[in-house]
C-alpha cells in the first residue's frame, strides 16, 4: 500500500548531450531499458570521467536495478564534481534513506533545500525521508507548504495520506489516498463502467479490482462484506493465487487482467483499496479479517507432508516479503537470523517462503533441519492448509503473515523500524489482526534485538506448553 508515486530522478541532458553514447543512454533510460542505459552511461563516463550528470544518471539507473552500493559511489563522485548541486544532494539523501541511515539522509536533504529552497521535488524528497525516520509532524509541515502552492499534485496528496494513515487519522487520509491511482504507471485497467463513489448499490453489479500486492488484497477484503450487506452483486478481480482462500466470500471471483475484461459486466467499478474510505469514511470501524477457505485437497497434501513431525512444536517461518519491491529489503531479514529456532527443544521449523529468498534455505545450510513447504505450495490454498498445521507462525510483514492473521493463528510479526501503517509505530499489537504480536526494531536495521526477544518468547511458549502436557499426564489414572 505504500508504493511511492515519486521515482528515481529523470535523466538529465548534462554537458555532453551531443555525444552519441550519452544521447542513446538518455533515450534508453527514459524508455525503461535501464540495463541498456547503464552500459551506455559507463561507456560515456570512460571518455568523460568529469561529467557530473553522467555519474548522477548512472547512479539513478544502478539504484533502480537494485545495485545501491554502486549507486552510492556514483552519487558521491557527482557530488565531488558539483558540491553546490541541490539535485545531487537530494539524490544522495534518497539513497541514504534506502540504507536506513536517516541522519545522513536528512542532512543531505537539508543541504539540498539550502541550495534550492523553492524546488518542490526536493521538498517532497525531504518530507519522505522525514516520514521514514518517524518525524511525521515535520514531514507533514513540508507537505502542507507544498500543497499550498500545488493543491492537486498527486504525489503530494499521496504522501499526506501516508502520513495521516501512520498517525491513525483515517478520516482525513482516505480522500488523499485516492491520489495513488494517478501515478505515471497505471495500477488498474480502464473500464467502461462508471466509478463507484459510495452511492446506493442495492441490486447493482459492482466490480472490485484488487491492486498490486497480495497482502493488501487480504487486508482490504474485510470491507467487502459491508457492501454485500447493502445488497450489491459483487465480482472481485484479484490474483488467481488468492482465489482458493477467498472462495468463502459471497462474491464472484475473477482473475486480474492487464486490460479490461469484456466478460465481466458491471454497473460500477471500484479499486479494492478505495473501499475503506467509501464504506466507512469516518474510519470508525475495523471489520474482522476476511474468512479464509482451505481447500480439502490442500489439507490432505499438507497433512501427509507434516505427519512425520506429529508431536513437535511446529513453527512456520517467512523471512522475506514480496521481494520485487526495493523497500521490501528493509522489512526482510536473513534466514540465518531465524535458524536458532530450530535448536529449541521439541521444535520443528517449516519454511513457507516463496520467491528468490527461498534459495537461502540451501545457501545458509538450513535444508537439513528446516522443512521446505513453500516449494510445495501451488497457491495460497496450500499455504493456508500448511498454516492450519502450525502451532506458531513467525514472519516478517508479508502476505503469509496477514493470511495467518486472517485465520486467527498465533503470529509473531517481525517488523522494521518504520513498518506499514497498519502496525502503527509503537505497541505490540494491531487491531487489524488481533492474534498477532508485534516485535519491532528498536532502531533502523536492528534485527538483533528483535530476534533476541523472539527466542525468549518462543522459549517461554514451549516451556508453558511442556508444563501443561506434564500436568495433563499427571492427572491420568494409574
Short mmCIF file of C-alpha atoms in Angstrom, two decimals:
data_model
loop_
_atom_site.label_atom_id
_atom_site.label_comp_id
_atom_site.label_asym_id
_atom_site.label_seq_id
_atom_site.Cartn_x
_atom_site.Cartn_y
_atom_site.Cartn_z
CA UNK A 1 0.00 0.00 0.00
CA UNK A 2 2.95 2.30 0.33
CA UNK A 3 4.34 2.27 -3.21
CA UNK A 4 5.63 5.89 -3.64
CA UNK A 5 4.50 7.96 -6.61
CA UNK A 6 7.86 9.69 -6.94
CA UNK A 7 10.55 7.62 -8.68
CA UNK A 8 14.24 7.82 -9.47
CA UNK A 9 15.41 11.12 -10.96
CA UNK A 10 14.58 11.76 -14.61
CA UNK A 11 17.80 11.53 -16.62
CA UNK A 12 19.35 14.91 -17.32
CA UNK A 13 20.87 16.02 -20.59
CA UNK A 14 24.07 17.20 -18.92
CA UNK A 15 27.06 18.83 -20.55
CA UNK A 16 27.84 16.14 -23.07
CA UNK A 17 24.47 15.59 -24.67
CA UNK A 18 25.88 15.90 -28.18
CA UNK A 19 27.78 12.61 -27.82
CA UNK A 20 26.00 9.57 -29.32
CA UNK A 21 26.53 7.23 -26.34
CA UNK A 22 25.12 9.84 -23.98
CA UNK A 23 22.11 10.59 -26.15
CA UNK A 24 21.35 6.89 -26.58
CA UNK A 25 21.74 6.29 -22.84
CA UNK A 26 19.22 9.03 -22.06
CA UNK A 27 16.74 7.58 -24.55
CA UNK A 28 17.08 4.06 -23.16
CA UNK A 29 16.82 5.26 -19.58
CA UNK A 30 13.60 7.16 -20.31
CA UNK A 31 12.13 4.23 -22.25
CA UNK A 32 12.70 1.80 -19.37
CA UNK A 33 15.71 -0.07 -20.80
CA UNK A 34 17.72 0.52 -17.65
CA UNK A 35 20.33 -2.17 -18.25
CA UNK A 36 21.00 -0.84 -21.73
CA UNK A 37 21.30 2.66 -20.34
CA UNK A 38 23.83 1.51 -17.74
CA UNK A 39 26.12 0.08 -20.41
CA UNK A 40 26.00 3.32 -22.39
CA UNK A 41 26.45 5.55 -19.34
CA UNK A 42 29.54 3.55 -18.40
CA UNK A 43 30.90 3.87 -21.93
CA UNK A 44 30.28 7.62 -21.87
CA UNK A 45 31.96 8.05 -18.47
CA UNK A 46 35.11 6.25 -19.56
CA UNK A 47 35.57 9.10 -22.05
CA UNK A 48 34.14 11.82 -19.81
CA UNK A 49 35.00 10.97 -16.18
CA UNK A 50 34.44 14.59 -15.07
CA UNK A 51 30.80 14.68 -16.25
CA UNK A 52 28.68 15.03 -13.08
CA UNK A 53 25.30 14.46 -14.82
CA UNK A 54 26.72 11.21 -16.19
CA UNK A 55 27.53 9.97 -12.69
CA UNK A 56 24.10 11.16 -11.49
CA UNK A 57 22.26 9.24 -14.19
CA UNK A 58 24.38 6.13 -13.84
CA UNK A 59 23.68 6.20 -10.09
CA UNK A 60 19.94 6.53 -10.71
CA UNK A 61 19.98 3.59 -13.14
CA UNK A 62 22.01 1.41 -10.79
CA UNK A 63 19.70 2.21 -7.90
CA UNK A 64 16.68 1.28 -9.98
CA UNK A 65 18.21 -2.13 -10.68
CA UNK A 66 18.96 -2.79 -7.01
CA UNK A 67 22.71 -2.02 -7.03
CA UNK A 68 22.58 0.56 -4.29
CA UNK A 69 26.24 0.30 -3.22
CA UNK A 70 27.43 1.09 -6.73
CA UNK A 71 24.88 3.91 -6.97
CA UNK A 72 26.32 5.43 -3.80
CA UNK A 73 29.78 5.62 -5.38
CA UNK A 74 28.31 7.32 -8.46
CA UNK A 75 26.41 9.91 -6.43
CA UNK A 76 29.50 10.64 -4.32
CA UNK A 77 31.56 11.18 -7.47
CA UNK A 78 28.90 13.54 -8.81
CA UNK A 79 28.94 15.44 -5.51
CA UNK A 80 32.71 15.93 -5.66
CA UNK A 81 32.31 17.40 -9.13
CA UNK A 82 29.28 19.54 -8.25
CA UNK A 83 29.28 20.23 -4.50
CA UNK A 84 26.68 23.00 -4.90
CA UNK A 85 24.19 21.00 -6.98
CA UNK A 86 20.99 20.59 -4.97
CA UNK A 87 19.79 17.64 -7.09
CA UNK A 88 22.95 15.67 -6.31
CA UNK A 89 22.47 16.23 -2.58
CA UNK A 90 18.80 15.20 -2.80
CA UNK A 91 19.58 12.03 -4.75
CA UNK A 92 22.24 11.14 -2.21
CA UNK A 93 19.72 11.74 0.57
CA UNK A 94 17.27 9.37 -1.10
CA UNK A 95 19.92 6.68 -1.26
CA UNK A 96 20.95 7.10 2.38
CA UNK A 97 17.24 6.75 3.23
CA UNK A 98 17.23 3.43 1.39
CA UNK A 99 20.17 2.34 3.56
CA UNK A 100 18.15 3.46 6.62
CA UNK A 101 20.88 5.94 7.50
CA UNK A 102 18.33 8.55 8.42
CA UNK A 103 20.64 11.18 9.94
CA UNK A 104 22.81 11.23 6.83
CA UNK A 105 19.74 11.24 4.61
CA UNK A 106 18.19 14.23 6.36
CA UNK A 107 21.50 16.11 6.36
CA UNK A 108 21.68 15.69 2.57
CA UNK A 109 18.09 16.80 2.04
CA UNK A 110 18.51 19.85 4.24
CA UNK A 111 21.64 20.79 2.34
CA UNK A 112 19.71 20.42 -0.93
CA UNK A 113 16.99 22.76 0.34
CA UNK A 114 19.58 25.30 1.45
CA UNK A 115 20.85 25.38 -2.14
CA UNK A 116 17.43 25.38 -3.82
CA UNK A 117 14.70 26.08 -1.23
CA UNK A 118 11.80 26.51 -3.67
CA UNK A 119 12.18 23.35 -5.75
CA UNK A 120 9.16 21.25 -4.84
CA UNK A 121 10.62 17.83 -5.70
CA UNK A 122 13.45 18.46 -3.25
CA UNK A 123 10.92 19.39 -0.58
CA UNK A 124 8.94 16.23 -1.25
CA UNK A 125 12.09 14.08 -1.07
CA UNK A 126 12.91 15.64 2.29
CA UNK A 127 9.38 15.01 3.57
CA UNK A 128 9.52 11.35 2.55
CA UNK A 129 12.82 10.92 4.40
CA UNK A 130 11.35 12.60 7.47
CA UNK A 131 8.43 10.16 7.37
CA UNK A 132 10.76 7.18 7.01
CA UNK A 133 12.66 8.43 10.06
CA UNK A 134 9.40 8.70 12.02
CA UNK A 135 9.26 12.53 12.08
CA UNK A 136 5.65 12.73 10.93
CA UNK A 137 4.83 16.25 12.10
CA UNK A 138 7.86 17.81 10.42
CA UNK A 139 7.13 15.87 7.24
CA UNK A 140 3.50 16.98 7.16
CA UNK A 141 4.52 20.61 7.68
CA UNK A 142 6.59 20.45 4.48
CA UNK A 143 3.81 18.72 2.54
CA UNK A 144 1.26 21.32 3.62
CA UNK A 145 3.57 24.10 2.45
CA UNK A 146 3.91 22.40 -0.92
CA UNK A 147 0.17 21.79 -1.24
CA UNK A 148 -0.45 25.47 -0.62
CA UNK A 149 1.33 26.03 -3.94
CA UNK A 150 0.06 22.99 -5.86
CA UNK A 151 -3.08 21.72 -4.09
CA UNK A 152 -3.89 18.97 -6.62
CA UNK A 153 -0.45 17.48 -7.13
CA UNK A 154 -0.90 13.68 -6.77
CA UNK A 155 2.43 12.78 -5.20
CA UNK A 156 1.94 15.41 -2.51
CA UNK A 157 -1.59 14.23 -1.74
CA UNK A 158 -0.46 10.61 -1.59
CA UNK A 159 2.37 11.45 0.76
CA UNK A 160 -0.02 13.34 3.03
CA UNK A 161 -2.31 10.29 3.02
CA UNK A 162 0.53 8.07 4.18
CA UNK A 163 1.44 10.49 6.95
CA UNK A 164 -2.15 10.57 8.17
CA UNK A 165 -2.51 6.80 7.98
CA UNK A 166 0.66 6.36 10.02
CA UNK A 167 -0.76 8.65 12.69
CA UNK A 168 -4.18 6.96 12.73
CA UNK A 169 -6.14 9.83 11.16
CA UNK A 170 -8.07 7.62 8.77
CA UNK A 171 -10.94 10.01 8.11
CA UNK A 172 -8.51 12.66 6.85
CA UNK A 173 -6.33 10.16 5.00
CA UNK A 174 -8.78 8.32 2.74
CA UNK A 175 -9.62 11.19 0.34
CA UNK A 176 -5.92 11.87 -0.30
CA UNK A 177 -5.24 8.14 -0.64
CA UNK A 178 -7.05 8.20 -3.99
CA UNK A 179 -4.05 10.04 -5.42
CA UNK A 180 -2.21 6.69 -5.57
CA UNK A 181 -4.27 5.96 -8.70
CA UNK A 182 -2.88 9.00 -10.52
CA UNK A 183 0.72 7.84 -10.74
CA UNK A 184 2.53 7.73 -14.06
CA UNK A 185 2.31 3.92 -14.09
CA UNK A 186 -1.33 2.73 -14.29
CA UNK A 187 -2.26 0.44 -11.41
CA UNK A 188 -5.53 -0.81 -12.90
CA UNK A 189 -7.04 -1.30 -16.37
CA UNK A 190 -9.55 1.26 -17.61
CA UNK A 191 -13.19 0.16 -17.60
CA UNK A 192 -16.31 1.42 -19.33
CA UNK A 193 -18.47 1.20 -16.21
CA UNK A 194 -18.60 4.34 -14.04
CA UNK A 195 -16.51 4.55 -10.90
CA UNK A 196 -18.50 3.82 -7.73
CA UNK A 197 -18.38 6.80 -5.39
CA UNK A 198 -20.41 5.48 -2.46
CA UNK A 199 -23.93 5.73 -3.86
CA UNK A 200 -26.63 3.08 -3.24
CA UNK A 201 -25.57 -0.30 -4.63
CA UNK A 202 -28.60 -2.42 -3.71
CA UNK A 203 -29.27 -4.72 -6.68
CA UNK A 204 -26.32 -3.28 -8.63
CA UNK A 205 -23.39 -5.19 -10.12
CA UNK A 206 -20.13 -3.90 -8.67
CA UNK A 207 -16.70 -4.91 -9.96
CA UNK A 208 -13.94 -4.58 -7.36
CA UNK A 209 -10.40 -4.55 -8.70
CA UNK A 210 -7.52 -5.65 -6.49
CA UNK A 211 -4.35 -3.62 -6.79
CA UNK A 212 -0.75 -4.86 -6.76
CA UNK A 213 0.14 -6.56 -3.50
CA UNK A 214 -1.35 -9.83 -2.22
CA UNK A 215 -1.10 -8.65 1.38
CA UNK A 216 -3.08 -5.53 0.51
CA UNK A 217 -5.83 -7.65 -1.05
CA UNK A 218 -6.10 -9.85 2.05
CA UNK A 219 -6.22 -6.78 4.30
CA UNK A 220 -8.85 -4.90 2.26
CA UNK A 221 -11.11 -7.91 1.55
CA UNK A 222 -12.66 -7.47 5.02
CA UNK A 223 -14.53 -4.39 3.77
CA UNK A 224 -16.36 -6.31 1.02
CA UNK A 225 -18.89 -7.82 3.45
CA UNK A 226 -20.18 -4.33 4.24
CA UNK A 227 -21.18 -3.93 0.57
CA UNK A 228 -22.72 -7.40 0.40
CA UNK A 229 -24.97 -6.44 3.31
CA UNK A 230 -26.12 -3.46 1.26
CA UNK A 231 -27.34 -5.80 -1.47
CA UNK A 232 -24.56 -5.42 -4.05
CA UNK A 233 -23.81 -8.21 -6.53
CA UNK A 234 -20.02 -8.19 -6.36
CA UNK A 235 -17.28 -9.51 -8.60
CA UNK A 236 -13.80 -9.35 -7.12
CA UNK A 237 -11.00 -9.36 -9.63
CA UNK A 238 -7.79 -10.44 -7.91
CA UNK A 239 -4.72 -12.62 -8.31
CA UNK A 240 -5.67 -16.28 -9.06
CA UNK A 241 -3.30 -17.43 -6.31
CA UNK A 242 -5.74 -15.94 -3.79
CA UNK A 243 -8.92 -17.45 -5.25
CA UNK A 244 -8.82 -20.67 -3.19
CA UNK A 245 -8.61 -18.82 0.14
CA UNK A 246 -11.23 -16.22 -0.81
CA UNK A 247 -13.71 -18.82 -2.07
CA UNK A 248 -15.88 -18.43 1.04
CA UNK A 249 -16.62 -14.80 0.25
CA UNK A 250 -20.15 -14.19 -1.12
CA UNK A 251 -18.75 -12.75 -4.34
CA UNK A 252 -17.80 -13.85 -7.84
CA UNK A 253 -14.05 -14.22 -8.24
CA UNK A 254 -12.33 -13.25 -11.49
CA UNK A 255 -8.64 -13.14 -12.38
CA UNK A 256 -6.75 -9.88 -12.68
CA UNK A 257 -6.21 -8.60 -16.20
CA UNK A 258 -3.76 -6.18 -17.76
CA UNK A 259 -6.58 -4.83 -19.92
CA UNK A 260 -10.32 -4.52 -19.45
CA UNK A 261 -12.03 -7.91 -19.36
CA UNK A 262 -15.06 -8.00 -21.68
CA UNK A 263 -16.52 -10.99 -19.82
CA UNK A 264 -17.22 -9.01 -16.62
CA UNK A 265 -20.38 -6.89 -16.88
CA UNK A 266 -20.83 -4.31 -14.14
CA UNK A 267 -22.89 -1.25 -13.31
CA UNK A 268 -19.99 0.24 -11.31
CA UNK A 269 -16.37 -0.49 -10.63
CA UNK A 270 -14.12 0.43 -7.71
CA UNK A 271 -10.48 -0.21 -6.72
CA UNK A 272 -10.44 -2.54 -3.73
CA UNK A 273 -8.18 -0.27 -1.66
CA UNK A 274 -10.66 2.58 -2.07
CA UNK A 275 -13.34 0.70 -0.14
CA UNK A 276 -12.36 1.83 3.39
CA UNK A 277 -12.87 5.48 2.51
CA UNK A 278 -16.23 4.77 0.86
CA UNK A 279 -17.90 2.26 3.15
CA UNK A 280 -16.58 3.82 6.37
CA UNK A 281 -15.39 7.34 5.54
CA UNK A 282 -15.13 8.31 9.23
CA UNK A 283 -12.64 5.49 9.84
CA UNK A 284 -14.57 4.41 12.92
CA UNK A 285 -14.85 0.69 12.16
CA UNK A 286 -12.26 -2.05 11.91
CA UNK A 287 -14.06 -5.09 10.45
CA UNK A 288 -12.97 -8.61 11.29
CA UNK A 289 -10.44 -10.12 8.88
CA UNK A 290 -11.89 -11.88 5.86
CA UNK A 291 -12.87 -15.53 6.42
CA UNK A 292 -10.35 -17.89 4.83
CA UNK A 293 -11.36 -21.04 2.96
CA UNK A 294 -8.99 -24.01 2.97
CA UNK A 295 -9.42 -26.50 0.09
CA UNK A 296 -9.77 -30.10 1.18
CA UNK A 297 -7.19 -31.34 -1.34
CA UNK A 298 -4.71 -28.84 0.08
CA UNK A 299 -5.45 -30.10 3.58
CA UNK A 300 -4.80 -33.68 2.52
CA UNK A 301 -1.47 -32.78 0.89
CA UNK A 302 -0.18 -30.83 3.88
CA UNK A 303 -1.36 -33.35 6.45
CA UNK A 304 0.65 -36.05 4.69
CA UNK A 305 3.68 -33.80 4.41
CA UNK A 306 3.62 -32.71 8.06
CA UNK A 307 2.53 -36.06 9.60
CA UNK A 308 6.10 -37.26 10.30
CA UNK A 309 6.54 -34.32 12.69
CA UNK A 310 3.49 -35.01 14.85
CA UNK A 311 4.14 -34.17 18.50
CA UNK A 312 6.69 -31.47 17.76
CA UNK A 313 6.10 -27.77 18.29
CA UNK A 314 5.61 -26.69 14.69
CA UNK A 315 6.72 -23.20 13.67
CA UNK A 316 6.12 -21.82 10.18
CA UNK A 317 8.54 -19.09 9.13
CA UNK A 318 8.76 -16.43 6.42
CA UNK A 319 11.77 -14.12 6.32
CA UNK A 320 11.18 -12.08 3.17
CA UNK A 321 8.14 -10.35 1.70
CA UNK A 322 7.30 -9.78 -1.94
CA UNK A 323 10.92 -9.30 -2.98
CA UNK A 324 10.24 -7.33 -6.17
CA UNK A 325 9.92 -4.02 -4.34
CA UNK A 326 13.01 -2.10 -3.34
CA UNK A 327 11.56 -1.11 0.04
CA UNK A 328 10.84 -4.74 0.89
CA UNK A 329 14.53 -5.28 1.71
CA UNK A 330 14.07 -3.21 4.86
CA UNK A 331 11.31 -5.46 6.13
CA UNK A 332 13.14 -8.70 5.34
CA UNK A 333 15.84 -10.43 7.33
CA UNK A 334 18.28 -13.25 6.55
CA UNK A 335 17.08 -16.78 7.22
CA UNK A 336 20.17 -17.24 9.38
CA UNK A 337 18.57 -14.94 11.96
CA UNK A 338 15.72 -17.43 12.42
CA UNK A 339 17.74 -20.64 12.38
CA UNK A 340 18.24 -20.68 16.21
CA UNK A 341 14.53 -21.51 16.47
CA UNK A 342 15.34 -24.96 15.11
CA UNK A 343 17.70 -25.58 18.04
CA UNK A 344 14.99 -25.13 20.67
CA UNK A 345 13.85 -28.42 22.28
CA UNK A 346 10.89 -30.10 20.65
CA UNK A 347 10.69 -27.57 17.79
CA UNK A 348 10.34 -28.35 14.10
CA UNK A 349 10.64 -25.37 11.76
CA UNK A 350 8.82 -25.25 8.41
CA UNK A 351 9.62 -22.78 5.68
CA UNK A 352 6.64 -21.14 3.98
CA UNK A 353 8.91 -18.84 1.99
CA UNK A 354 8.35 -18.30 -1.73
CA UNK A 355 10.31 -16.33 -4.29
CA UNK A 356 14.05 -15.69 -4.64
CA UNK A 357 14.64 -15.58 -0.87
CA UNK A 358 13.67 -19.27 -0.62
CA UNK A 359 17.11 -20.15 -2.02
CA UNK A 360 18.60 -19.11 1.33
CA UNK A 361 17.42 -22.41 2.78
CA UNK A 362 20.18 -24.13 0.80
CA UNK A 363 22.77 -21.33 0.72
CA UNK A 364 22.52 -20.91 4.51
CA UNK A 365 22.80 -24.67 5.09
CA UNK A 366 19.34 -24.95 6.67
CA UNK A 367 17.86 -27.59 4.37
CA UNK A 368 18.68 -30.38 6.82
CA UNK A 369 16.62 -29.03 9.70
CA UNK A 370 14.06 -26.67 8.11
CA UNK A 371 11.31 -28.46 6.17
CA UNK A 372 10.56 -26.65 2.91
CA UNK A 373 6.78 -26.41 2.48
CA UNK A 374 6.89 -23.23 0.41
CA UNK A 375 8.17 -25.07 -2.65
CA UNK A 376 5.11 -27.34 -2.50
CA UNK A 377 2.55 -24.54 -2.24
CA UNK A 378 0.83 -24.12 -5.61
CA UNK A 379 -1.35 -21.27 -4.37
CA UNK A 380 -2.47 -19.69 -1.12
CA UNK A 381 -4.91 -22.53 -0.52
CA UNK A 382 -1.92 -24.81 0.05
CA UNK A 383 -0.28 -22.16 2.23
CA UNK A 384 -3.43 -21.86 4.35
CA UNK A 385 -3.52 -25.65 4.77
CA UNK A 386 0.07 -25.61 5.97
CA UNK A 387 -0.70 -22.75 8.37
CA UNK A 388 -3.53 -24.81 9.88
CA UNK A 389 -0.94 -27.36 10.97
CA UNK A 390 1.36 -24.81 12.64
CA UNK A 391 1.43 -24.09 16.38
CA UNK A 392 3.03 -20.71 15.72
CA UNK A 393 3.85 -18.51 12.73
CA UNK A 394 6.96 -16.31 12.76
CA UNK A 395 7.06 -13.95 9.80
CA UNK A 396 8.17 -10.58 8.57
CA UNK A 397 5.48 -8.30 7.16
CA UNK A 398 4.22 -10.36 4.23
CA UNK A 399 1.14 -11.83 2.64
CA UNK A 400 1.68 -15.06 4.59
CA UNK A 401 1.76 -13.15 7.88
CA UNK A 402 -1.54 -11.47 7.03
CA UNK A 403 -3.05 -14.75 5.81
CA UNK A 404 -2.18 -16.31 9.17
CA UNK A 405 -3.69 -13.27 10.88
CA UNK A 406 -6.91 -13.72 8.92
CA UNK A 407 -7.02 -17.35 10.04
CA UNK A 408 -6.62 -16.40 13.69
CA UNK A 409 -3.32 -18.23 14.05
CA UNK A 410 -0.84 -17.00 16.66
CA UNK A 411 1.68 -14.85 14.75
CA UNK A 412 4.89 -13.23 15.89
CA UNK A 413 5.33 -10.46 13.31
CA UNK A 414 8.90 -9.22 12.84
CA UNK A 415 8.73 -5.54 11.93
CA UNK A 416 11.17 -2.99 10.60
CA UNK A 417 11.75 0.29 12.44
CA UNK A 418 9.13 2.15 10.37
CA UNK A 419 6.70 -0.57 9.30
CA UNK A 420 3.49 -0.48 7.28
CA UNK A 421 0.94 1.89 8.76
CA UNK A 422 -1.46 -0.88 9.87
CA UNK A 423 1.07 -1.77 12.60
CA UNK A 424 1.47 1.77 13.94
CA UNK A 425 4.76 2.96 15.42
CA UNK A 426 4.53 1.55 18.93
CA UNK A 427 2.92 -1.21 20.93
CA UNK A 428 2.94 -4.99 20.49
CA UNK A 429 -0.48 -5.39 18.87
CA UNK A 430 -2.57 -4.19 15.92
CA UNK A 431 -6.37 -4.02 15.91
CA UNK A 432 -6.39 -5.24 12.30
CA UNK A 433 -5.09 -8.71 13.32
CA UNK A 434 -5.90 -9.49 16.97
CA UNK A 435 -3.84 -12.72 17.13
CA UNK A 436 -0.61 -11.00 16.04
CA UNK A 437 2.09 -9.98 18.47
CA UNK A 438 4.44 -7.36 17.05
CA UNK A 439 8.20 -7.48 17.58
CA UNK A 440 9.69 -4.16 16.46
CA UNK A 441 13.16 -2.99 15.60
CA UNK A 442 14.33 -0.51 18.21
CA UNK A 443 16.48 1.26 15.64
CA UNK A 444 16.72 1.01 11.83
CA UNK A 445 18.15 -2.31 10.70
CA UNK A 446 18.33 -3.73 14.23
CA UNK A 447 17.21 -7.33 13.82
CA UNK A 448 19.37 -8.48 16.76
CA UNK A 449 17.02 -7.17 19.44
CA UNK A 450 14.00 -8.47 17.52
CA UNK A 451 15.41 -11.99 17.28
CA UNK A 452 16.58 -11.99 20.89
CA UNK A 453 13.04 -11.19 22.00
CA UNK A 454 11.69 -13.75 19.54
CA UNK A 455 13.77 -16.56 21.05
CA UNK A 456 12.79 -15.50 24.56
CA UNK A 457 9.08 -15.56 23.75
CA UNK A 458 9.18 -18.87 21.87
CA UNK A 459 11.22 -20.42 24.68
CA UNK A 460 8.59 -19.38 27.22
CA UNK A 461 5.82 -20.62 24.92
CA UNK A 462 7.45 -24.05 24.69
CA UNK A 463 8.01 -24.13 28.45
CA UNK A 464 4.34 -23.39 29.17
CA UNK A 465 3.24 -25.99 26.63
CA UNK A 466 5.51 -28.66 28.17
CA UNK A 467 4.20 -27.84 31.66
CA UNK A 468 0.60 -28.20 30.51
CA UNK A 469 1.34 -31.54 28.87
CA UNK A 470 3.08 -32.76 32.03
CA UNK A 471 0.13 -31.70 34.17
CA UNK A 472 -2.29 -33.42 31.80
CA UNK A 473 -0.35 -36.69 32.02
CA UNK A 474 -0.02 -36.42 35.79
CA UNK A 475 -3.80 -36.31 36.12
CA UNK A 476 -4.29 -39.55 34.19
CA UNK A 477 -5.42 -42.51 36.35
CA UNK A 478 -2.72 -45.08 37.16
#
